[in-house]
Amino acid sequence: MQSTARRTWETDEIAAFRARAREFFRAELVPHDERWRKQRGVDRAFYRKAGQAGLLCPSIPVEYGGLGGNFAHVAVVQEELGRVGCSSFGQVPHGAVCAHYLNSFGTEDQKRRWLPGLCSGELVAAIAMTEPHAGTDVQAFRVRAERRAGADHYLLNGVKSMISNGQLADIVIVAAKTDLGANGKGITLLVVEANDSEGFYRSEPLDKIGMHGQDTSELYFEDLAVPLGNRLGEEGDGYVQMMTLLAQERMGMAVFCQALLERAVELTMEHARERKVFNAPLMELQNTRFKLAECETIGRVSRAFIDNCIADHMHDRLSTTDASMAKYWASEQLCRVADECLQLFGGAGYVATSPIARIYVDARAQRILGGVNEVMKELIFRTI
């Protein structure tokens, strides 16, 4: 099947890294995923094990605790998570997003202060952008960071919602308004050290329709004092910083969607060979063969584009338009293929614990996360 083929961007070193990641997830993730889904979050100890295996921040430089790799290593982690159908482990917000905000925009002191812990799993990170009244439209943020005259800190107030890793996060990169009248230029990124911070509160994990194992929470800030030394870049740099790294987040999501799509087709092929209908394998019905041919073709065509985007991102030539296209396309096709595959499973596919049902419900969020697909289309159109 296509999902097991060697990628066009995959070197021998990347292939060896993939083998290690695959074995680690089979041994340390798969046996626990059912429990994580029930408890609505992974075990903190898993982050430390993943850190020891080099799977948390593989594209962060060695001097800060990473592997010194590139986006190919991140892509491998996402593909192998998709291969086992696991949406519980929030590696993208932790390692592909937050760690790179620190690596790209942090001071040397900030990098050495936080990155080694993120790489080892001693620290867990979250990015807090979405608010109850503002999601993809980041200029509409209401969370306020106020610095009073002569103060050495900001006072942070407001609510962030739908925050992945919200329960476990030790550090939270918060996008806040430091100038209410400056639209995007009034946004600043602040690093909140969550543990034992007076004025920082978390909700219980949100009860979502899918992605049950990935803890998602609301975060509340009430006159939370954030030191000036926890600001990333200069005041007002936040919007440009977010626009710079959103492409990486969207590519991480696109890769995961592609892997889930391929896994859905594999599962359905296996089912169609084994399931008997009218004393014959389901595979012998023309409708089944046609549907699987359609799904496989969608997967192959999508894979070609995603692989091209991965190669471009590895060489720092991926455009924000192509990243938006990849996220939009892969998530839309995943939902389409997951629906067709579940239909071929019949009633067995509607049981919540079945792998195809989990792919189906986990797929739906991908069209929303990282920027809703309608906004992706708007961003794409602007460059046509």
Coordinates of C-alpha atoms in Angstrom, one line a residue:
M1 CA 0.0 0.0 0.0
Q2 CA 1.0 3.6 -0.6
S3 CA 1.3 4.4 3.1
T4 CA 4.2 2.0 3.5
A5 CA 6.2 3.2 0.4
R6 CA 9.4 5.1 0.9
R7 CA 8.8 8.8 0.4
T8 CA 10.5 10.9 -2.3
W9 CA 12.1 13.0 0.5
E10 CA 13.2 10.1 2.7
T11 CA 16.9 9.5 3.1
D12 CA 18.4 6.5 4.7
E13 CA 18.8 8.5 8.0
I14 CA 15.1 9.5 7.8
A15 CA 14.1 5.9 7.1
A16 CA 16.0 4.7 10.2
F17 CA 14.3 7.4 12.3
R18 CA 11.0 6.2 11.0
A19 CA 11.7 2.6 12.0
R20 CA 12.6 3.8 15.5
A21 CA 9.4 6.0 15.8
R22 CA 7.2 3.1 14.5
E23 CA 8.6 0.7 17.0
F24 CA 8.3 3.2 19.9
F25 CA 4.7 4.0 19.1
R26 CA 3.8 0.3 18.8
A27 CA 5.4 -0.4 22.2
E28 CA 4.7 2.7 24.2
L29 CA 1.6 4.4 22.6
V30 CA -0.8 1.8 21.1
P31 CA -1.3 -0.2 24.4
H32 CA -2.3 2.9 26.3
D33 CA -4.4 4.9 23.7
E34 CA -7.7 3.4 24.8
R35 CA -7.1 4.5 28.4
W36 CA -6.0 7.9 27.2
R37 CA -9.2 8.4 25.3
K38 CA -11.2 7.5 28.4
Q39 CA -9.2 9.8 30.7
R40 CA -9.2 12.6 28.0
G41 CA -5.5 13.0 27.9
V42 CA -2.1 11.2 27.7
D43 CA 0.0 10.4 30.7
R44 CA 2.7 12.9 31.5
A45 CA 5.2 10.1 31.7
F46 CA 4.7 9.4 28.0
Y47 CA 6.2 12.8 27.1
R48 CA 9.3 11.9 29.0
K49 CA 9.6 8.6 27.2
A50 CA 9.0 10.3 23.9
G51 CA 11.7 12.8 24.8
Q52 CA 14.1 10.1 25.5
A53 CA 13.4 8.6 22.1
G54 CA 14.0 11.9 20.4
L55 CA 10.4 12.2 19.1
L56 CA 9.3 15.4 20.8
C57 CA 11.4 18.1 19.1
P58 CA 13.5 16.4 16.4
S59 CA 13.9 19.5 14.3
I60 CA 15.3 21.6 17.2
P61 CA 19.1 22.2 17.2
V62 CA 21.2 19.8 19.2
E63 CA 22.6 22.5 21.5
Y64 CA 19.1 23.0 22.9
G65 CA 18.4 19.3 23.3
G66 CA 16.8 18.4 19.9
L67 CA 18.1 16.1 17.2
G68 CA 19.1 18.9 14.9
G69 CA 16.9 17.5 12.1
N70 CA 14.4 19.2 9.8
F71 CA 10.8 19.0 8.9
A72 CA 11.2 15.5 7.5
H73 CA 11.6 14.3 11.1
V74 CA 8.4 16.1 12.1
A75 CA 6.6 14.6 9.1
V76 CA 7.7 11.1 10.1
V77 CA 6.4 11.5 13.6
Q78 CA 3.0 12.7 12.2
E79 CA 2.8 9.9 9.6
E80 CA 3.6 7.2 12.2
L81 CA 0.9 8.6 14.6
G82 CA -1.5 8.5 11.7
R83 CA -0.5 5.0 10.8
V84 CA -1.6 3.8 14.3
G85 CA -4.6 6.1 14.2
C86 CA -3.6 8.0 17.3
S87 CA -4.8 11.6 17.8
S88 CA -4.1 11.7 21.5
F89 CA -0.5 12.7 21.5
G90 CA -0.2 16.5 20.9
Q91 CA 3.2 16.5 19.3
V92 CA 2.4 19.3 16.7
P93 CA 1.5 22.0 19.3
H94 CA 4.3 20.9 21.5
G95 CA 7.3 20.2 19.3
A96 CA 6.4 21.5 15.8
V97 CA 4.9 24.7 17.0
C98 CA 5.8 25.9 20.5
A99 CA 9.4 24.8 20.4
H100 CA 9.9 26.6 17.1
Y101 CA 8.4 29.8 18.4
L102 CA 11.0 29.7 21.1
N103 CA 13.8 28.7 18.7
S104 CA 12.9 31.3 16.1
F105 CA 12.0 34.3 18.2
G106 CA 13.4 33.6 21.7
T107 CA 16.5 35.1 23.2
E108 CA 19.5 32.9 23.9
D109 CA 18.5 32.9 27.6
Q110 CA 14.9 31.9 26.7
K111 CA 16.0 29.1 24.5
R112 CA 18.3 27.6 27.1
R113 CA 15.7 28.1 29.8
W114 CA 12.8 26.2 28.1
L115 CA 13.9 24.3 25.0
P116 CA 15.9 21.5 26.8
G117 CA 12.8 20.7 28.9
L118 CA 10.6 20.6 25.9
C119 CA 13.0 18.3 24.1
S120 CA 13.3 15.9 27.1
G121 CA 9.6 15.9 28.0
E122 CA 10.2 17.4 31.4
L123 CA 8.1 20.4 30.2
V124 CA 4.9 20.2 28.1
A125 CA 3.9 23.2 25.9
A126 CA 0.7 24.7 24.5
I127 CA 0.0 27.5 22.2
A128 CA -3.0 29.7 23.2
M129 CA -4.5 31.6 20.3
T130 CA -8.2 30.7 20.0
E131 CA -10.7 32.6 22.2
P132 CA -14.5 32.2 22.7
H133 CA -15.1 35.1 20.2
A134 CA -12.0 34.9 18.0
G135 CA -10.4 31.9 16.3
T136 CA -8.9 32.1 12.8
D137 CA -9.3 35.9 12.9
V138 CA -6.4 36.6 15.2
Q139 CA -6.8 40.4 14.9
A140 CA -10.1 40.0 16.9
F141 CA -8.3 38.8 20.1
R142 CA -9.6 40.2 23.4
V143 CA -7.1 38.7 25.8
R144 CA -5.3 41.8 27.2
A145 CA -1.8 42.2 28.4
E146 CA -1.3 45.5 30.1
R147 CA 2.0 47.0 31.3
R148 CA 1.6 49.8 33.7
A149 CA 4.2 52.6 33.9
G150 CA 7.5 51.4 35.3
A151 CA 6.3 47.8 35.8
D152 CA 8.6 44.9 35.0
H153 CA 5.7 42.7 34.1
Y154 CA 2.4 42.5 32.1
L155 CA -1.0 41.8 33.7
L156 CA -2.7 39.2 31.6
N157 CA -6.5 39.0 31.6
G158 CA -9.0 37.0 29.5
V159 CA -9.9 33.6 28.3
K160 CA -8.4 31.2 25.7
S161 CA -10.5 28.3 24.5
M162 CA -10.0 25.0 22.7
I163 CA -6.3 24.8 23.7
S164 CA -4.6 21.5 22.9
N165 CA -2.3 20.2 25.7
G166 CA -4.1 22.6 28.0
Q167 CA -4.2 20.3 31.0
L168 CA -0.6 19.2 30.9
A169 CA 1.1 22.4 29.7
D170 CA 3.9 23.7 31.9
I171 CA 4.4 26.6 29.6
V172 CA 1.8 28.3 27.4
I173 CA 2.6 30.7 24.6
V174 CA -0.2 33.3 24.8
A175 CA -1.2 35.7 22.0
A176 CA -2.4 38.8 23.7
K177 CA -3.4 42.3 22.8
T178 CA -0.9 44.9 24.2
D179 CA -2.4 47.7 22.1
L180 CA -6.2 47.5 21.6
G181 CA -6.2 50.0 18.8
A182 CA -3.5 48.6 16.6
N183 CA -5.2 45.5 15.1
G184 CA -2.6 42.9 14.2
K185 CA 0.3 45.2 15.2
G186 CA -1.1 45.2 18.8
I187 CA -0.5 41.5 19.4
T188 CA 2.4 40.3 21.5
L189 CA 3.4 36.7 22.4
L190 CA 4.0 36.0 26.1
V191 CA 5.3 32.8 27.7
V192 CA 3.2 31.9 30.7
E193 CA 4.8 29.5 33.2
A194 CA 1.6 27.8 34.2
N195 CA 2.5 25.8 37.4
D196 CA 1.8 27.6 40.6
S197 CA 1.1 30.9 38.8
E198 CA -1.4 33.0 40.7
G199 CA -4.1 34.1 38.3
F200 CA -3.8 31.1 36.0
Y201 CA -6.7 28.6 35.8
R202 CA -7.7 25.7 33.6
S203 CA -11.1 24.2 32.9
E204 CA -11.8 20.5 33.0
P205 CA -10.9 18.8 29.7
L206 CA -13.5 19.6 27.2
D207 CA -15.8 16.8 26.1
K208 CA -15.4 16.8 22.3
I209 CA -17.1 14.6 19.6
G210 CA -13.7 13.2 18.5
M211 CA -10.0 13.3 19.4
H212 CA -11.0 12.2 22.9
G213 CA -7.5 11.4 24.0
Q214 CA -6.0 14.8 23.3
D215 CA -6.6 17.0 26.3
T216 CA -8.3 20.3 25.2
S217 CA -9.1 23.0 27.8
E218 CA -10.1 26.5 28.3
L219 CA -7.5 28.7 30.0
Y220 CA -8.3 31.7 32.2
F221 CA -6.1 34.6 33.1
E222 CA -7.0 36.9 36.0
D223 CA -4.4 39.7 36.6
L224 CA -1.7 37.1 35.9
A225 CA 1.7 38.8 36.2
V226 CA 4.0 37.8 33.3
P227 CA 7.6 39.1 33.5
L228 CA 9.0 41.2 30.7
G229 CA 11.6 38.5 30.3
N230 CA 8.9 36.1 29.1
R231 CA 8.0 38.2 26.1
L232 CA 9.0 36.7 22.7
G233 CA 10.5 39.4 20.5
E234 CA 9.4 43.0 20.8
E235 CA 6.0 44.3 21.8
G236 CA 3.7 44.1 18.8
D237 CA 5.7 41.4 17.0
G238 CA 3.1 38.7 17.7
Y239 CA 1.1 38.9 14.5
V240 CA 4.1 38.6 12.2
Q241 CA 5.5 35.8 14.3
M242 CA 2.3 33.8 14.1
M243 CA 2.0 34.3 10.4
T244 CA 5.6 33.1 10.0
L245 CA 5.0 29.8 11.8
L246 CA 1.4 29.0 10.9
A247 CA 2.6 27.3 7.8
Q248 CA 4.6 24.8 9.8
E249 CA 1.6 24.0 12.0
R250 CA -0.7 23.6 8.9
M251 CA 1.9 21.3 7.3
G252 CA 2.1 19.2 10.4
M253 CA -1.7 18.8 10.3
A254 CA -1.7 18.1 6.6
V255 CA 0.8 15.2 7.0
F256 CA -1.3 13.7 9.8
C257 CA -4.5 13.9 7.7
Q258 CA -2.8 12.2 4.8
A259 CA -1.5 9.4 7.0
L260 CA -5.0 8.9 8.5
L261 CA -6.5 8.8 5.0
E262 CA -4.1 6.1 4.0
R263 CA -4.8 4.1 7.2
A264 CA -8.5 4.3 6.5
V265 CA -8.1 2.8 3.1
E266 CA -5.9 0.0 4.4
L267 CA -8.4 -0.9 7.1
T268 CA -11.2 -0.9 4.6
M269 CA -9.3 -3.1 2.2
E270 CA -8.7 -5.6 4.9
H271 CA -12.3 -5.6 6.0
A272 CA -13.6 -6.0 2.4
R273 CA -11.4 -9.1 1.9
E274 CA -12.7 -10.7 5.1
R275 CA -16.3 -9.6 5.3
K276 CA -18.8 -12.0 3.6
V277 CA -21.9 -10.7 1.9
F278 CA -24.3 -13.1 0.1
N279 CA -21.7 -15.9 0.7
A280 CA -18.9 -14.0 -1.1
P281 CA -16.3 -11.5 0.1
L282 CA -17.5 -7.9 0.2
M283 CA -14.6 -7.1 -2.2
E284 CA -16.3 -9.0 -5.0
L285 CA -19.1 -6.4 -5.2
Q286 CA -18.5 -3.9 -7.9
N287 CA -19.6 -1.0 -5.7
T288 CA -16.9 -1.9 -3.2
R289 CA -14.2 -2.1 -5.8
F290 CA -15.2 1.2 -7.3
K291 CA -15.4 3.0 -4.0
L292 CA -12.0 1.6 -2.9
A293 CA -10.5 2.6 -6.3
E294 CA -11.8 6.1 -5.8
C295 CA -10.4 6.3 -2.3
E296 CA -7.0 4.9 -3.3
T297 CA -6.8 7.4 -6.2
I298 CA -7.6 10.3 -3.9
G299 CA -4.9 9.1 -1.6
R300 CA -2.3 8.8 -4.3
V301 CA -3.0 12.2 -5.8
S302 CA -3.0 13.9 -2.4
R303 CA 0.2 12.1 -1.4
A304 CA 2.0 13.5 -4.4
F305 CA 1.1 17.1 -3.4
I306 CA 1.8 16.6 0.3
D307 CA 5.2 15.0 -0.4
N308 CA 6.1 17.9 -2.7
C309 CA 5.1 20.4 0.1
I310 CA 7.2 18.5 2.7
A311 CA 10.3 18.6 0.4
D312 CA 9.7 22.3 -0.2
H313 CA 9.4 23.0 3.6
M314 CA 12.6 21.0 4.2
H315 CA 14.4 23.5 1.9
D316 CA 12.7 26.6 3.3
R317 CA 10.8 27.3 0.0
L318 CA 7.3 26.4 1.0
S319 CA 4.9 29.3 0.4
T320 CA 2.1 30.1 2.9
T321 CA -0.3 29.5 0.0
D322 CA 0.9 26.0 -0.5
A323 CA 0.7 25.3 3.2
S324 CA -2.9 26.5 3.3
M325 CA -3.7 24.4 0.2
A326 CA -2.1 21.3 1.9
K327 CA -4.0 21.7 5.1
Y328 CA -7.3 22.5 3.4
W329 CA -7.0 19.7 0.8
A330 CA -5.7 16.9 3.1
S331 CA -8.3 17.5 5.7
E332 CA -11.2 17.7 3.2
Q333 CA -10.1 14.5 1.5
L334 CA -9.6 12.7 4.8
C335 CA -13.2 13.5 5.8
R336 CA -14.5 12.4 2.3
V337 CA -12.5 9.1 2.4
A338 CA -13.3 8.3 6.0
D339 CA -17.0 8.7 5.3
E340 CA -16.8 6.3 2.3
C341 CA -14.7 3.8 4.2
L342 CA -17.1 3.8 7.2
Q343 CA -20.0 3.1 4.9
L344 CA -18.3 0.0 3.6
F345 CA -17.9 -1.2 7.2
G346 CA -21.6 -1.0 7.7
G347 CA -22.9 -1.2 11.3
A348 CA -19.5 -2.4 12.5
G349 CA -18.0 0.9 11.5
Y350 CA -20.5 2.8 13.6
V351 CA -19.3 1.3 16.9
A352 CA -17.3 4.0 18.7
T353 CA -14.4 1.8 19.5
S354 CA -13.8 0.6 16.0
P355 CA -10.7 2.0 14.3
I356 CA -12.6 3.3 11.3
A357 CA -15.1 5.1 13.6
R358 CA -12.3 6.8 15.4
I359 CA -10.7 8.0 12.2
Y360 CA -14.1 9.3 11.1
V361 CA -14.7 11.4 14.2
D362 CA -11.1 12.5 14.6
A363 CA -11.1 13.6 11.0
R364 CA -13.8 16.2 11.4
A365 CA -11.8 18.5 13.7
Q366 CA -9.0 18.7 11.1
R367 CA -11.1 21.0 8.9
I368 CA -11.3 23.5 11.8
L369 CA -8.0 23.2 13.6
G370 CA -5.1 25.4 12.6
G371 CA -7.4 27.8 10.7
V372 CA -10.8 26.8 9.4
N373 CA -10.8 25.6 5.8
E374 CA -13.0 28.5 4.6
V375 CA -10.2 30.9 5.7
M376 CA -7.6 28.7 4.0
K377 CA -9.5 29.2 0.7
E378 CA -9.6 32.9 1.3
L379 CA -5.8 33.0 1.8
I380 CA -5.3 30.8 -1.3
F381 CA -7.5 33.1 -3.4
R382 CA -5.6 36.2 -2.5
T383 CA -2.5 34.9 -4.4
I384 CA -4.4 33.7 -7.5

